[in-house]
PDB file of C-alpha atoms in Angstrom:
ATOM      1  CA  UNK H 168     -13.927   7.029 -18.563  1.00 58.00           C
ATOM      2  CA  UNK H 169     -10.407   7.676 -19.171  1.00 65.00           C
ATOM      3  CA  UNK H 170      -8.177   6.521 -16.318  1.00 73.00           C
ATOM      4  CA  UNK H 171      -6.185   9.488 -14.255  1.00 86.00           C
ATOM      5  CA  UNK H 172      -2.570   7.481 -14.314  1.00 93.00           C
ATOM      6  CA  UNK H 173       0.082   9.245 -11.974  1.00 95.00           C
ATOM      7  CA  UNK H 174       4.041   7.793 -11.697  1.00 98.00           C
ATOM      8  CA  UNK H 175       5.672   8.031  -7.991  1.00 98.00           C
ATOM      9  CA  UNK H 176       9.071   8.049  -7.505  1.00 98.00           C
ATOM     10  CA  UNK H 177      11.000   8.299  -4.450  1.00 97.00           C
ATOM     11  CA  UNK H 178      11.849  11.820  -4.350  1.00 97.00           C
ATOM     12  CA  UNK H 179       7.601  11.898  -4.178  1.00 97.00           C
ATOM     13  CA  UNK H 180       8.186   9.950  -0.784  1.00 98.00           C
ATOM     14  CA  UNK H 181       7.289  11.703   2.268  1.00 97.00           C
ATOM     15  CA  UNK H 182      10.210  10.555   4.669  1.00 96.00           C
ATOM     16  CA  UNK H 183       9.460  11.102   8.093  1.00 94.00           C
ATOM     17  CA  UNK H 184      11.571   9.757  11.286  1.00 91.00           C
ATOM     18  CA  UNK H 185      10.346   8.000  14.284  1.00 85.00           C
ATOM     19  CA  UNK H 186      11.767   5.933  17.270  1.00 81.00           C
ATOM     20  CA  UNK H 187      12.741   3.446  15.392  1.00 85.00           C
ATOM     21  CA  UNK H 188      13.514   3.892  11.965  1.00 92.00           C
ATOM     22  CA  UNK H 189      11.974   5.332   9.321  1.00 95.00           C
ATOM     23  CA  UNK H 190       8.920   6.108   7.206  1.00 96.00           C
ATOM     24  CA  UNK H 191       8.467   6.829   3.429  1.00 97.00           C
ATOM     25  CA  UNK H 192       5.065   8.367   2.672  1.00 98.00           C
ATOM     26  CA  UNK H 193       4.838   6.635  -1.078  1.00 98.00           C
ATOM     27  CA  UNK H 194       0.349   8.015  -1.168  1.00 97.00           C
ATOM     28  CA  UNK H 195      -2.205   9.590   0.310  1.00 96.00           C
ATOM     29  CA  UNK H 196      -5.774  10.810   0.061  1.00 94.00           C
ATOM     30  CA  UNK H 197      -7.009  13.171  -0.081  1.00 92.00           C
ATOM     31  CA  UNK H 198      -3.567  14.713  -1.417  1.00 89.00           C
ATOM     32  CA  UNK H 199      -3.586  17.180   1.249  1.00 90.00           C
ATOM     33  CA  UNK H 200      -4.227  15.145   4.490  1.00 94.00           C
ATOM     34  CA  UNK H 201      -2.200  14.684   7.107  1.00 94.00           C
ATOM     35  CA  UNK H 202      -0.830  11.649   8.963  1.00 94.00           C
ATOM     36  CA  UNK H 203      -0.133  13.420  12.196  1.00 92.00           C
ATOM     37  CA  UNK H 204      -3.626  14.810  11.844  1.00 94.00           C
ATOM     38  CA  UNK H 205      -5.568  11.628  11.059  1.00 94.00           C
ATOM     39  CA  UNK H 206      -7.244  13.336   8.753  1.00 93.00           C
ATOM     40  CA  UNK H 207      -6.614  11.150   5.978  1.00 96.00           C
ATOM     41  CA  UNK H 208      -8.723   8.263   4.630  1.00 96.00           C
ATOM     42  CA  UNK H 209      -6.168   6.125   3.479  1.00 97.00           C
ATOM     43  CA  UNK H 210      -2.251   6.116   3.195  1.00 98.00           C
ATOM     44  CA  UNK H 211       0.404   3.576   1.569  1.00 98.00           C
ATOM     45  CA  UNK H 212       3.648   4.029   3.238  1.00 98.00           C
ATOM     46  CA  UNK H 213       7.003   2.137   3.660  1.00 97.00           C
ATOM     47  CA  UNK H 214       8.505   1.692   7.153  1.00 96.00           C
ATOM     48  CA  UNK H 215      12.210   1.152   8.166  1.00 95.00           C
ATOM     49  CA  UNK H 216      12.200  -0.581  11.809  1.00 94.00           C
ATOM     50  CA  UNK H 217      15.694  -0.314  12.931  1.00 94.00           C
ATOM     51  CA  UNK H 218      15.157  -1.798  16.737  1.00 94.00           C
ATOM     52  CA  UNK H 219      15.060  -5.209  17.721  1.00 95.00           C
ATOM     53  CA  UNK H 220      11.633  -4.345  19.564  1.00 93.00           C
ATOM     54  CA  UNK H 221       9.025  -1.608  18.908  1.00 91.00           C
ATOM     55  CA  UNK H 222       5.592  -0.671  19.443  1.00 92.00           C
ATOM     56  CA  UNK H 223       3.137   0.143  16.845  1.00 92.00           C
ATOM     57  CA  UNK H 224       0.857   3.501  16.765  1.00 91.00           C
ATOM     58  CA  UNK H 225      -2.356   3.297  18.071  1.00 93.00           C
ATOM     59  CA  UNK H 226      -4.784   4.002  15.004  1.00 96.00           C
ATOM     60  CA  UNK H 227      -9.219   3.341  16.620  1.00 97.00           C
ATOM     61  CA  UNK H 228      -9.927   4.631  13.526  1.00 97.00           C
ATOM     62  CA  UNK H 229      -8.075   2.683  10.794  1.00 98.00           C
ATOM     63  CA  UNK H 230      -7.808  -0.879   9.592  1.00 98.00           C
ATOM     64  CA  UNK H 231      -4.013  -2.130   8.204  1.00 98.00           C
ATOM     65  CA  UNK H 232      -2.406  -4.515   6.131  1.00 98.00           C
ATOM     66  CA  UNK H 233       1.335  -4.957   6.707  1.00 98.00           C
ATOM     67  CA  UNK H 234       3.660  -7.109   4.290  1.00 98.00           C
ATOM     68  CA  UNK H 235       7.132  -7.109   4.587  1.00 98.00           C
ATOM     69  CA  UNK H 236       9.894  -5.916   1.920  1.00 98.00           C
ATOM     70  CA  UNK H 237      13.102  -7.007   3.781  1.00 97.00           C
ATOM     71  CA  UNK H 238      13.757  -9.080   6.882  1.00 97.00           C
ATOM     72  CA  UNK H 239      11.550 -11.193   9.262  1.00 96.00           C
ATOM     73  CA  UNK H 240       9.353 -10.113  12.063  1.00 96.00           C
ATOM     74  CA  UNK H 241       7.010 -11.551  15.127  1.00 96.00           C
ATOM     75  CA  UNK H 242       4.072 -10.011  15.841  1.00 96.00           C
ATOM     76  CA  UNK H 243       1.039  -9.772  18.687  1.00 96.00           C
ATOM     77  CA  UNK H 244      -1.814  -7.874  19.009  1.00 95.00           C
ATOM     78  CA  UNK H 245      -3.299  -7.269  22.280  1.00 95.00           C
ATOM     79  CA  UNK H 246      -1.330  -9.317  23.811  1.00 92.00           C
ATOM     80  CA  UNK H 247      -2.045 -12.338  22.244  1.00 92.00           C
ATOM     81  CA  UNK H 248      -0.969 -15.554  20.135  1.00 93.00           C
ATOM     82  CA  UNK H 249       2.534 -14.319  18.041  1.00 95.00           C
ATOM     83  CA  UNK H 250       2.532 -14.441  14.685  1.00 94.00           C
ATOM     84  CA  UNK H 251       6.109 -15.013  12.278  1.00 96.00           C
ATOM     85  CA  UNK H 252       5.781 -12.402   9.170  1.00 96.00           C
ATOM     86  CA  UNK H 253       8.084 -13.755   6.171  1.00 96.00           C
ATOM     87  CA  UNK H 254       8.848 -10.897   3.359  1.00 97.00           C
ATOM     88  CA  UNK H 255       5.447 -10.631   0.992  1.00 97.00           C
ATOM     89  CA  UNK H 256       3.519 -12.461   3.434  1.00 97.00           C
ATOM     90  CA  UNK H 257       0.445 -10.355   3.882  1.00 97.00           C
ATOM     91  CA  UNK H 258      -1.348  -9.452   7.258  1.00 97.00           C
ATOM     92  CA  UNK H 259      -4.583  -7.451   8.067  1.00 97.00           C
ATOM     93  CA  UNK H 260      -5.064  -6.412  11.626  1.00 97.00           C
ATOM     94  CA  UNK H 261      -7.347  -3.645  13.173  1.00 97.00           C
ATOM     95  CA  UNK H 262      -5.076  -0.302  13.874  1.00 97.00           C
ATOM     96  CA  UNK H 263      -6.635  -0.023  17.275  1.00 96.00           C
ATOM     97  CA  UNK H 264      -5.205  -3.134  18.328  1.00 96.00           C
ATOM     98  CA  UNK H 265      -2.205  -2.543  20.995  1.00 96.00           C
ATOM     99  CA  UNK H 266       0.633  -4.518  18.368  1.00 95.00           C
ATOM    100  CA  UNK H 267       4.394  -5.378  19.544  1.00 95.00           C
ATOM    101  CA  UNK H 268       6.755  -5.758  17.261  1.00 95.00           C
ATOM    102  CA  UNK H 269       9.422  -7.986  17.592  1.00 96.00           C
ATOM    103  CA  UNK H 270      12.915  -7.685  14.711  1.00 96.00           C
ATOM    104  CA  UNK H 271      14.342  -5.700  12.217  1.00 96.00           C
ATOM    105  CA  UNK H 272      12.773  -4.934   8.466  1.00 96.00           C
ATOM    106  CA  UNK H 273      11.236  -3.146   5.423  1.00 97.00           C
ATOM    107  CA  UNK H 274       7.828  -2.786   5.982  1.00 97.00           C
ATOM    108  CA  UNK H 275       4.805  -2.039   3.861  1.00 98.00           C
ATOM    109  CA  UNK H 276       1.465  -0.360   5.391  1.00 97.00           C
ATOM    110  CA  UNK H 277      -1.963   0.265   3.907  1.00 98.00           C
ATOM    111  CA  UNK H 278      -3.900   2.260   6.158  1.00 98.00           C
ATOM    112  CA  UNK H 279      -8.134   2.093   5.583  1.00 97.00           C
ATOM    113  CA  UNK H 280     -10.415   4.292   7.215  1.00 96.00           C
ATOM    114  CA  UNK H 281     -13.088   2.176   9.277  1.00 96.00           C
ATOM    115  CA  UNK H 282     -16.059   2.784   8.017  1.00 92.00           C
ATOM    116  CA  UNK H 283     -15.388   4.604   4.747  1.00 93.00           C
ATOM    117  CA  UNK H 284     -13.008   2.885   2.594  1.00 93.00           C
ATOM    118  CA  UNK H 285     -12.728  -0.709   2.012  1.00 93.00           C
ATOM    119  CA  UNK H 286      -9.622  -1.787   0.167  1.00 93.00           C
ATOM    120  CA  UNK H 287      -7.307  -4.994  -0.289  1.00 94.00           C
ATOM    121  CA  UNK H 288      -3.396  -5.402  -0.388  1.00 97.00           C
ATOM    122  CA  UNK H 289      -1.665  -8.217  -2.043  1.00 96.00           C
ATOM    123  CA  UNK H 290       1.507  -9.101  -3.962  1.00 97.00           C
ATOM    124  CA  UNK H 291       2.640 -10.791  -7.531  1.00 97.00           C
ATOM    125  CA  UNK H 292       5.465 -12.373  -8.341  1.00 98.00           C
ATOM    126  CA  UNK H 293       5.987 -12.130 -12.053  1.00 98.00           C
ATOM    127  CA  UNK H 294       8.929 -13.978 -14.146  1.00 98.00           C
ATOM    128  CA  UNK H 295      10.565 -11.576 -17.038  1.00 97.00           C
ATOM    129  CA  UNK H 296       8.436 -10.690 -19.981  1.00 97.00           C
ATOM    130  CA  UNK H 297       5.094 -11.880 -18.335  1.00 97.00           C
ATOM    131  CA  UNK H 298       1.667 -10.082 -18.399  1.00 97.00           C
ATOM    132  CA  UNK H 299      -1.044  -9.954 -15.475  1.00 96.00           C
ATOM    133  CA  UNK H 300      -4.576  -8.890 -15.758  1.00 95.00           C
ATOM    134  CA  UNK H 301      -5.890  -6.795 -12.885  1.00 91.00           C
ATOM    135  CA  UNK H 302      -9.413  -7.102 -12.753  1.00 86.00           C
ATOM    136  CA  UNK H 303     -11.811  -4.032 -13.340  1.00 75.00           C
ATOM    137  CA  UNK H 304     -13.126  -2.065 -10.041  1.00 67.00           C
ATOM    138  CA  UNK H 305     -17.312  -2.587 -10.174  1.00 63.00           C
ATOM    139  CA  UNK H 306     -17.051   0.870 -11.129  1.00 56.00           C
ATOM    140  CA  UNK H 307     -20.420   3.406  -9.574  1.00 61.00           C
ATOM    141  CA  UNK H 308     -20.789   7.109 -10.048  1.00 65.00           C
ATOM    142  CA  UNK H 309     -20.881   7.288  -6.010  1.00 73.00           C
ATOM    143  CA  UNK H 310     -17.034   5.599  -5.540  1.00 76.00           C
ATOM    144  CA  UNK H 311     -13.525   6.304  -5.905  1.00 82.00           C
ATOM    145  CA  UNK H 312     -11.683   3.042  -6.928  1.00 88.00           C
ATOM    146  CA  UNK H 313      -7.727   3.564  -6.970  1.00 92.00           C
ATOM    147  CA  UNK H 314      -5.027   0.895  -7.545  1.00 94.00           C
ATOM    148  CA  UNK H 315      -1.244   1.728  -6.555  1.00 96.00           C
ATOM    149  CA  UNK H 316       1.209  -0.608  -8.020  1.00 98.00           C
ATOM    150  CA  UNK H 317       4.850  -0.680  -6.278  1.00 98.00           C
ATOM    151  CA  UNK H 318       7.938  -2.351  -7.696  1.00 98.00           C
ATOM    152  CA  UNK H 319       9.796  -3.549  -4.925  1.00 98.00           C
ATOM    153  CA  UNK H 320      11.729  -6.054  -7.116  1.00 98.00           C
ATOM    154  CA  UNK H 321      12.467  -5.331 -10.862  1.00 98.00           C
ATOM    155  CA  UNK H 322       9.993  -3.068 -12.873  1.00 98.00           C
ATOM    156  CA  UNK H 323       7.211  -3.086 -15.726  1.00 98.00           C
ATOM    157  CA  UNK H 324       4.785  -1.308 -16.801  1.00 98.00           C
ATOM    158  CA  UNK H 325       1.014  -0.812 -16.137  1.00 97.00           C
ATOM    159  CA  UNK H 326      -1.788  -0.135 -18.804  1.00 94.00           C
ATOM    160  CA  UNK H 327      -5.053   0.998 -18.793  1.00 89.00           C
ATOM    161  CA  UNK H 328      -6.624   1.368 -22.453  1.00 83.00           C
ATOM    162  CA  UNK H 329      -4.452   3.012 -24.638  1.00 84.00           C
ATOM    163  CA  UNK H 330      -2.336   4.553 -21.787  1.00 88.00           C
ATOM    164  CA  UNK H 331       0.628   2.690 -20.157  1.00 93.00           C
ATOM    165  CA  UNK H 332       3.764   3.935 -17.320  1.00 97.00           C
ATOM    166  CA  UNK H 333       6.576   2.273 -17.256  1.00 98.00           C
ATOM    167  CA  UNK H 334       8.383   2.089 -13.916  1.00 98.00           C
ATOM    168  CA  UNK H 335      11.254   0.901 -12.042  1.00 98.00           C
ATOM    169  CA  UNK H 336      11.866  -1.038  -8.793  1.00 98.00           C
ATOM    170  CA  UNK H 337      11.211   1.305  -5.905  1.00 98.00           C
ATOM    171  CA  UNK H 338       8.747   3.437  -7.625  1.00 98.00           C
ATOM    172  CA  UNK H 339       4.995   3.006  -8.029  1.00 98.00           C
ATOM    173  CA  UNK H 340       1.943   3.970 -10.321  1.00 98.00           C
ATOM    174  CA  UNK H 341      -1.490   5.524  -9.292  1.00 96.00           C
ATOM    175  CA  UNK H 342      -4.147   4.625 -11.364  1.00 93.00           C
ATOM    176  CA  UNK H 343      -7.764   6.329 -10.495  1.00 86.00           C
ATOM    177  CA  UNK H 344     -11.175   6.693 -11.717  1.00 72.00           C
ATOM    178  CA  UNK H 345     -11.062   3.414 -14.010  1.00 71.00           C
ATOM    179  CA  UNK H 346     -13.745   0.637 -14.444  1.00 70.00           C
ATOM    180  CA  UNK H 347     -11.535  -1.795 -17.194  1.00 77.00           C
ATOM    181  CA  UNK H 348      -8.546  -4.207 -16.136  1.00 88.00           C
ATOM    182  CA  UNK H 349      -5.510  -2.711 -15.909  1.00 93.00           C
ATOM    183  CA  UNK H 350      -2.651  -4.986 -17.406  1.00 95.00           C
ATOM    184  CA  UNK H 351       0.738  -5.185 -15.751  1.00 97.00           C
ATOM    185  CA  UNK H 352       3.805  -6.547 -17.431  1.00 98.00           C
ATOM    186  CA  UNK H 353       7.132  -7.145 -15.827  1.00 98.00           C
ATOM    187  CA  UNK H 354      10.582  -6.018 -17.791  1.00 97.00           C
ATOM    188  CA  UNK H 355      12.199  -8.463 -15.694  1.00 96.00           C
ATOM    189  CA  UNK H 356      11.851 -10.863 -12.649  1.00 98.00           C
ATOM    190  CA  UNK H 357       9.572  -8.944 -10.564  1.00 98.00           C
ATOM    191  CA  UNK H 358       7.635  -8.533  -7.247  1.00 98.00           C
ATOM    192  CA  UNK H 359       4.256  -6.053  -7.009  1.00 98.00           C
ATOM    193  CA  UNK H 360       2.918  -4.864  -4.279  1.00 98.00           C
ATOM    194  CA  UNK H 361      -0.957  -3.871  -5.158  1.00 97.00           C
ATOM    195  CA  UNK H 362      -3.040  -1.445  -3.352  1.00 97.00           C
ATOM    196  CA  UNK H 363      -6.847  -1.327  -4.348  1.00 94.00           C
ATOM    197  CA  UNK H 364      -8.683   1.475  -2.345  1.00 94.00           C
ATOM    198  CA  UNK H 365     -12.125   2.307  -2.476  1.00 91.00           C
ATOM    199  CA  UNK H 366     -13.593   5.330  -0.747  1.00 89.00           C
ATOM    200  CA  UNK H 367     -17.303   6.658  -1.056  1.00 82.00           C
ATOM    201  CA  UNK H 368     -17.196  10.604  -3.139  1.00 77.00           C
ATOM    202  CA  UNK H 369     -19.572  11.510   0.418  1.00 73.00           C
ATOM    203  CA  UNK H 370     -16.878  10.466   2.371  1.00 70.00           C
ATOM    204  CA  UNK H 371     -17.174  12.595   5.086  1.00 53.00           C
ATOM    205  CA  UNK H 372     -13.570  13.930   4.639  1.00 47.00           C
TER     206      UNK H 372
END
């Protein structure tokens, strides 16, 4: 199967504004979906917090990873043990969790819906010139497997097969319906953030 390949830039961003900063919309599925509906089954985003203290949205219905871009933050979750988040650090925390937020930064959110999708976030750091094999999704006929690449330091360029995108550092590649590795080469010294989302085709969405 030949792999759907889409190239986000920032003007794709949804920007929204909350309390305390904020929030660039960089995916999410289904296309049409909603954050302020929760009607969506998962979303990658990037979050400016500009307050020295802040509350996260309560989300039952969603698992999160976090990482940070920019700055240093503490975190708790229900009241409990506080946690230091460094920039690329990953964390994965249920959205239903009451979570304080303690210091300023760039943020970076994937949103899962429990239940249906199942997904991982992580991040390379890749010297100029150097190639990276993403393994292949166990592709099925019943599952949607996507991978979202971000550049939030330098740039390259992702392949699948004969097709390749080039991007640049604040923009990011979609790459859907695709069972082989995907290669990723940096132009420069670089820092990916990878998404891999998947969601059931019955999801009930």
């Amino acid at each position: 199967m030949e792999p759907l390949i889409r190239h986000i830039f920032p003007s794709d961003f949804v920007v929204s504004s909350w309390s305390g900063g904020t929030t660039s919309q960089i995916a999410i599925a289904p296309q049409n979906a909603q954050y302020a509906e929760r009607d969506f089954l998962w979303r990658l985003s990037t979050a400016t917090v500009n307050v020295q203290e802040s509350d996260f949205t309560m989300l039952p219905d969603y698992f999160r990873y976090i990482s940070l871009l920019k700055g240093k933050i503490r975190l708790s979750h229900n009241d409990g043990k506080v946690l230091s988040l460094s920039p690329y650090e990953i964390h994965a925390f249920d959205g239903g969790s009451a979570t304080h937020s303690e210091g300023t930064c760039v943020d970076f959110n994937l949103m899962l819906r429990k239940g249906v999708c199942k997904g991982n976030l992580f991040c390379l750091h890749l010297a100029e010139n150097t190639e990276m094999t993403i393994p292949a999704a166990p592709f099925t006929n019943d599952h949607h497997y996507t991978t979202v690449v971000y550049a939030a330091k330098g740039s390259g360029t992702l392949s699948a097969r004969t097709a390749s995108q080039a991007f640049s550092c604040k923009e990011a590649v979609m790459i859907s319906e695709f069972s082989a590795p995907l290669l990723l080469k940096s132009h420069k010294s670089s820092i990916f953030m990878i998404a891999e989302i998947d969601t059931p085709l019955s999801a009930p969405i």
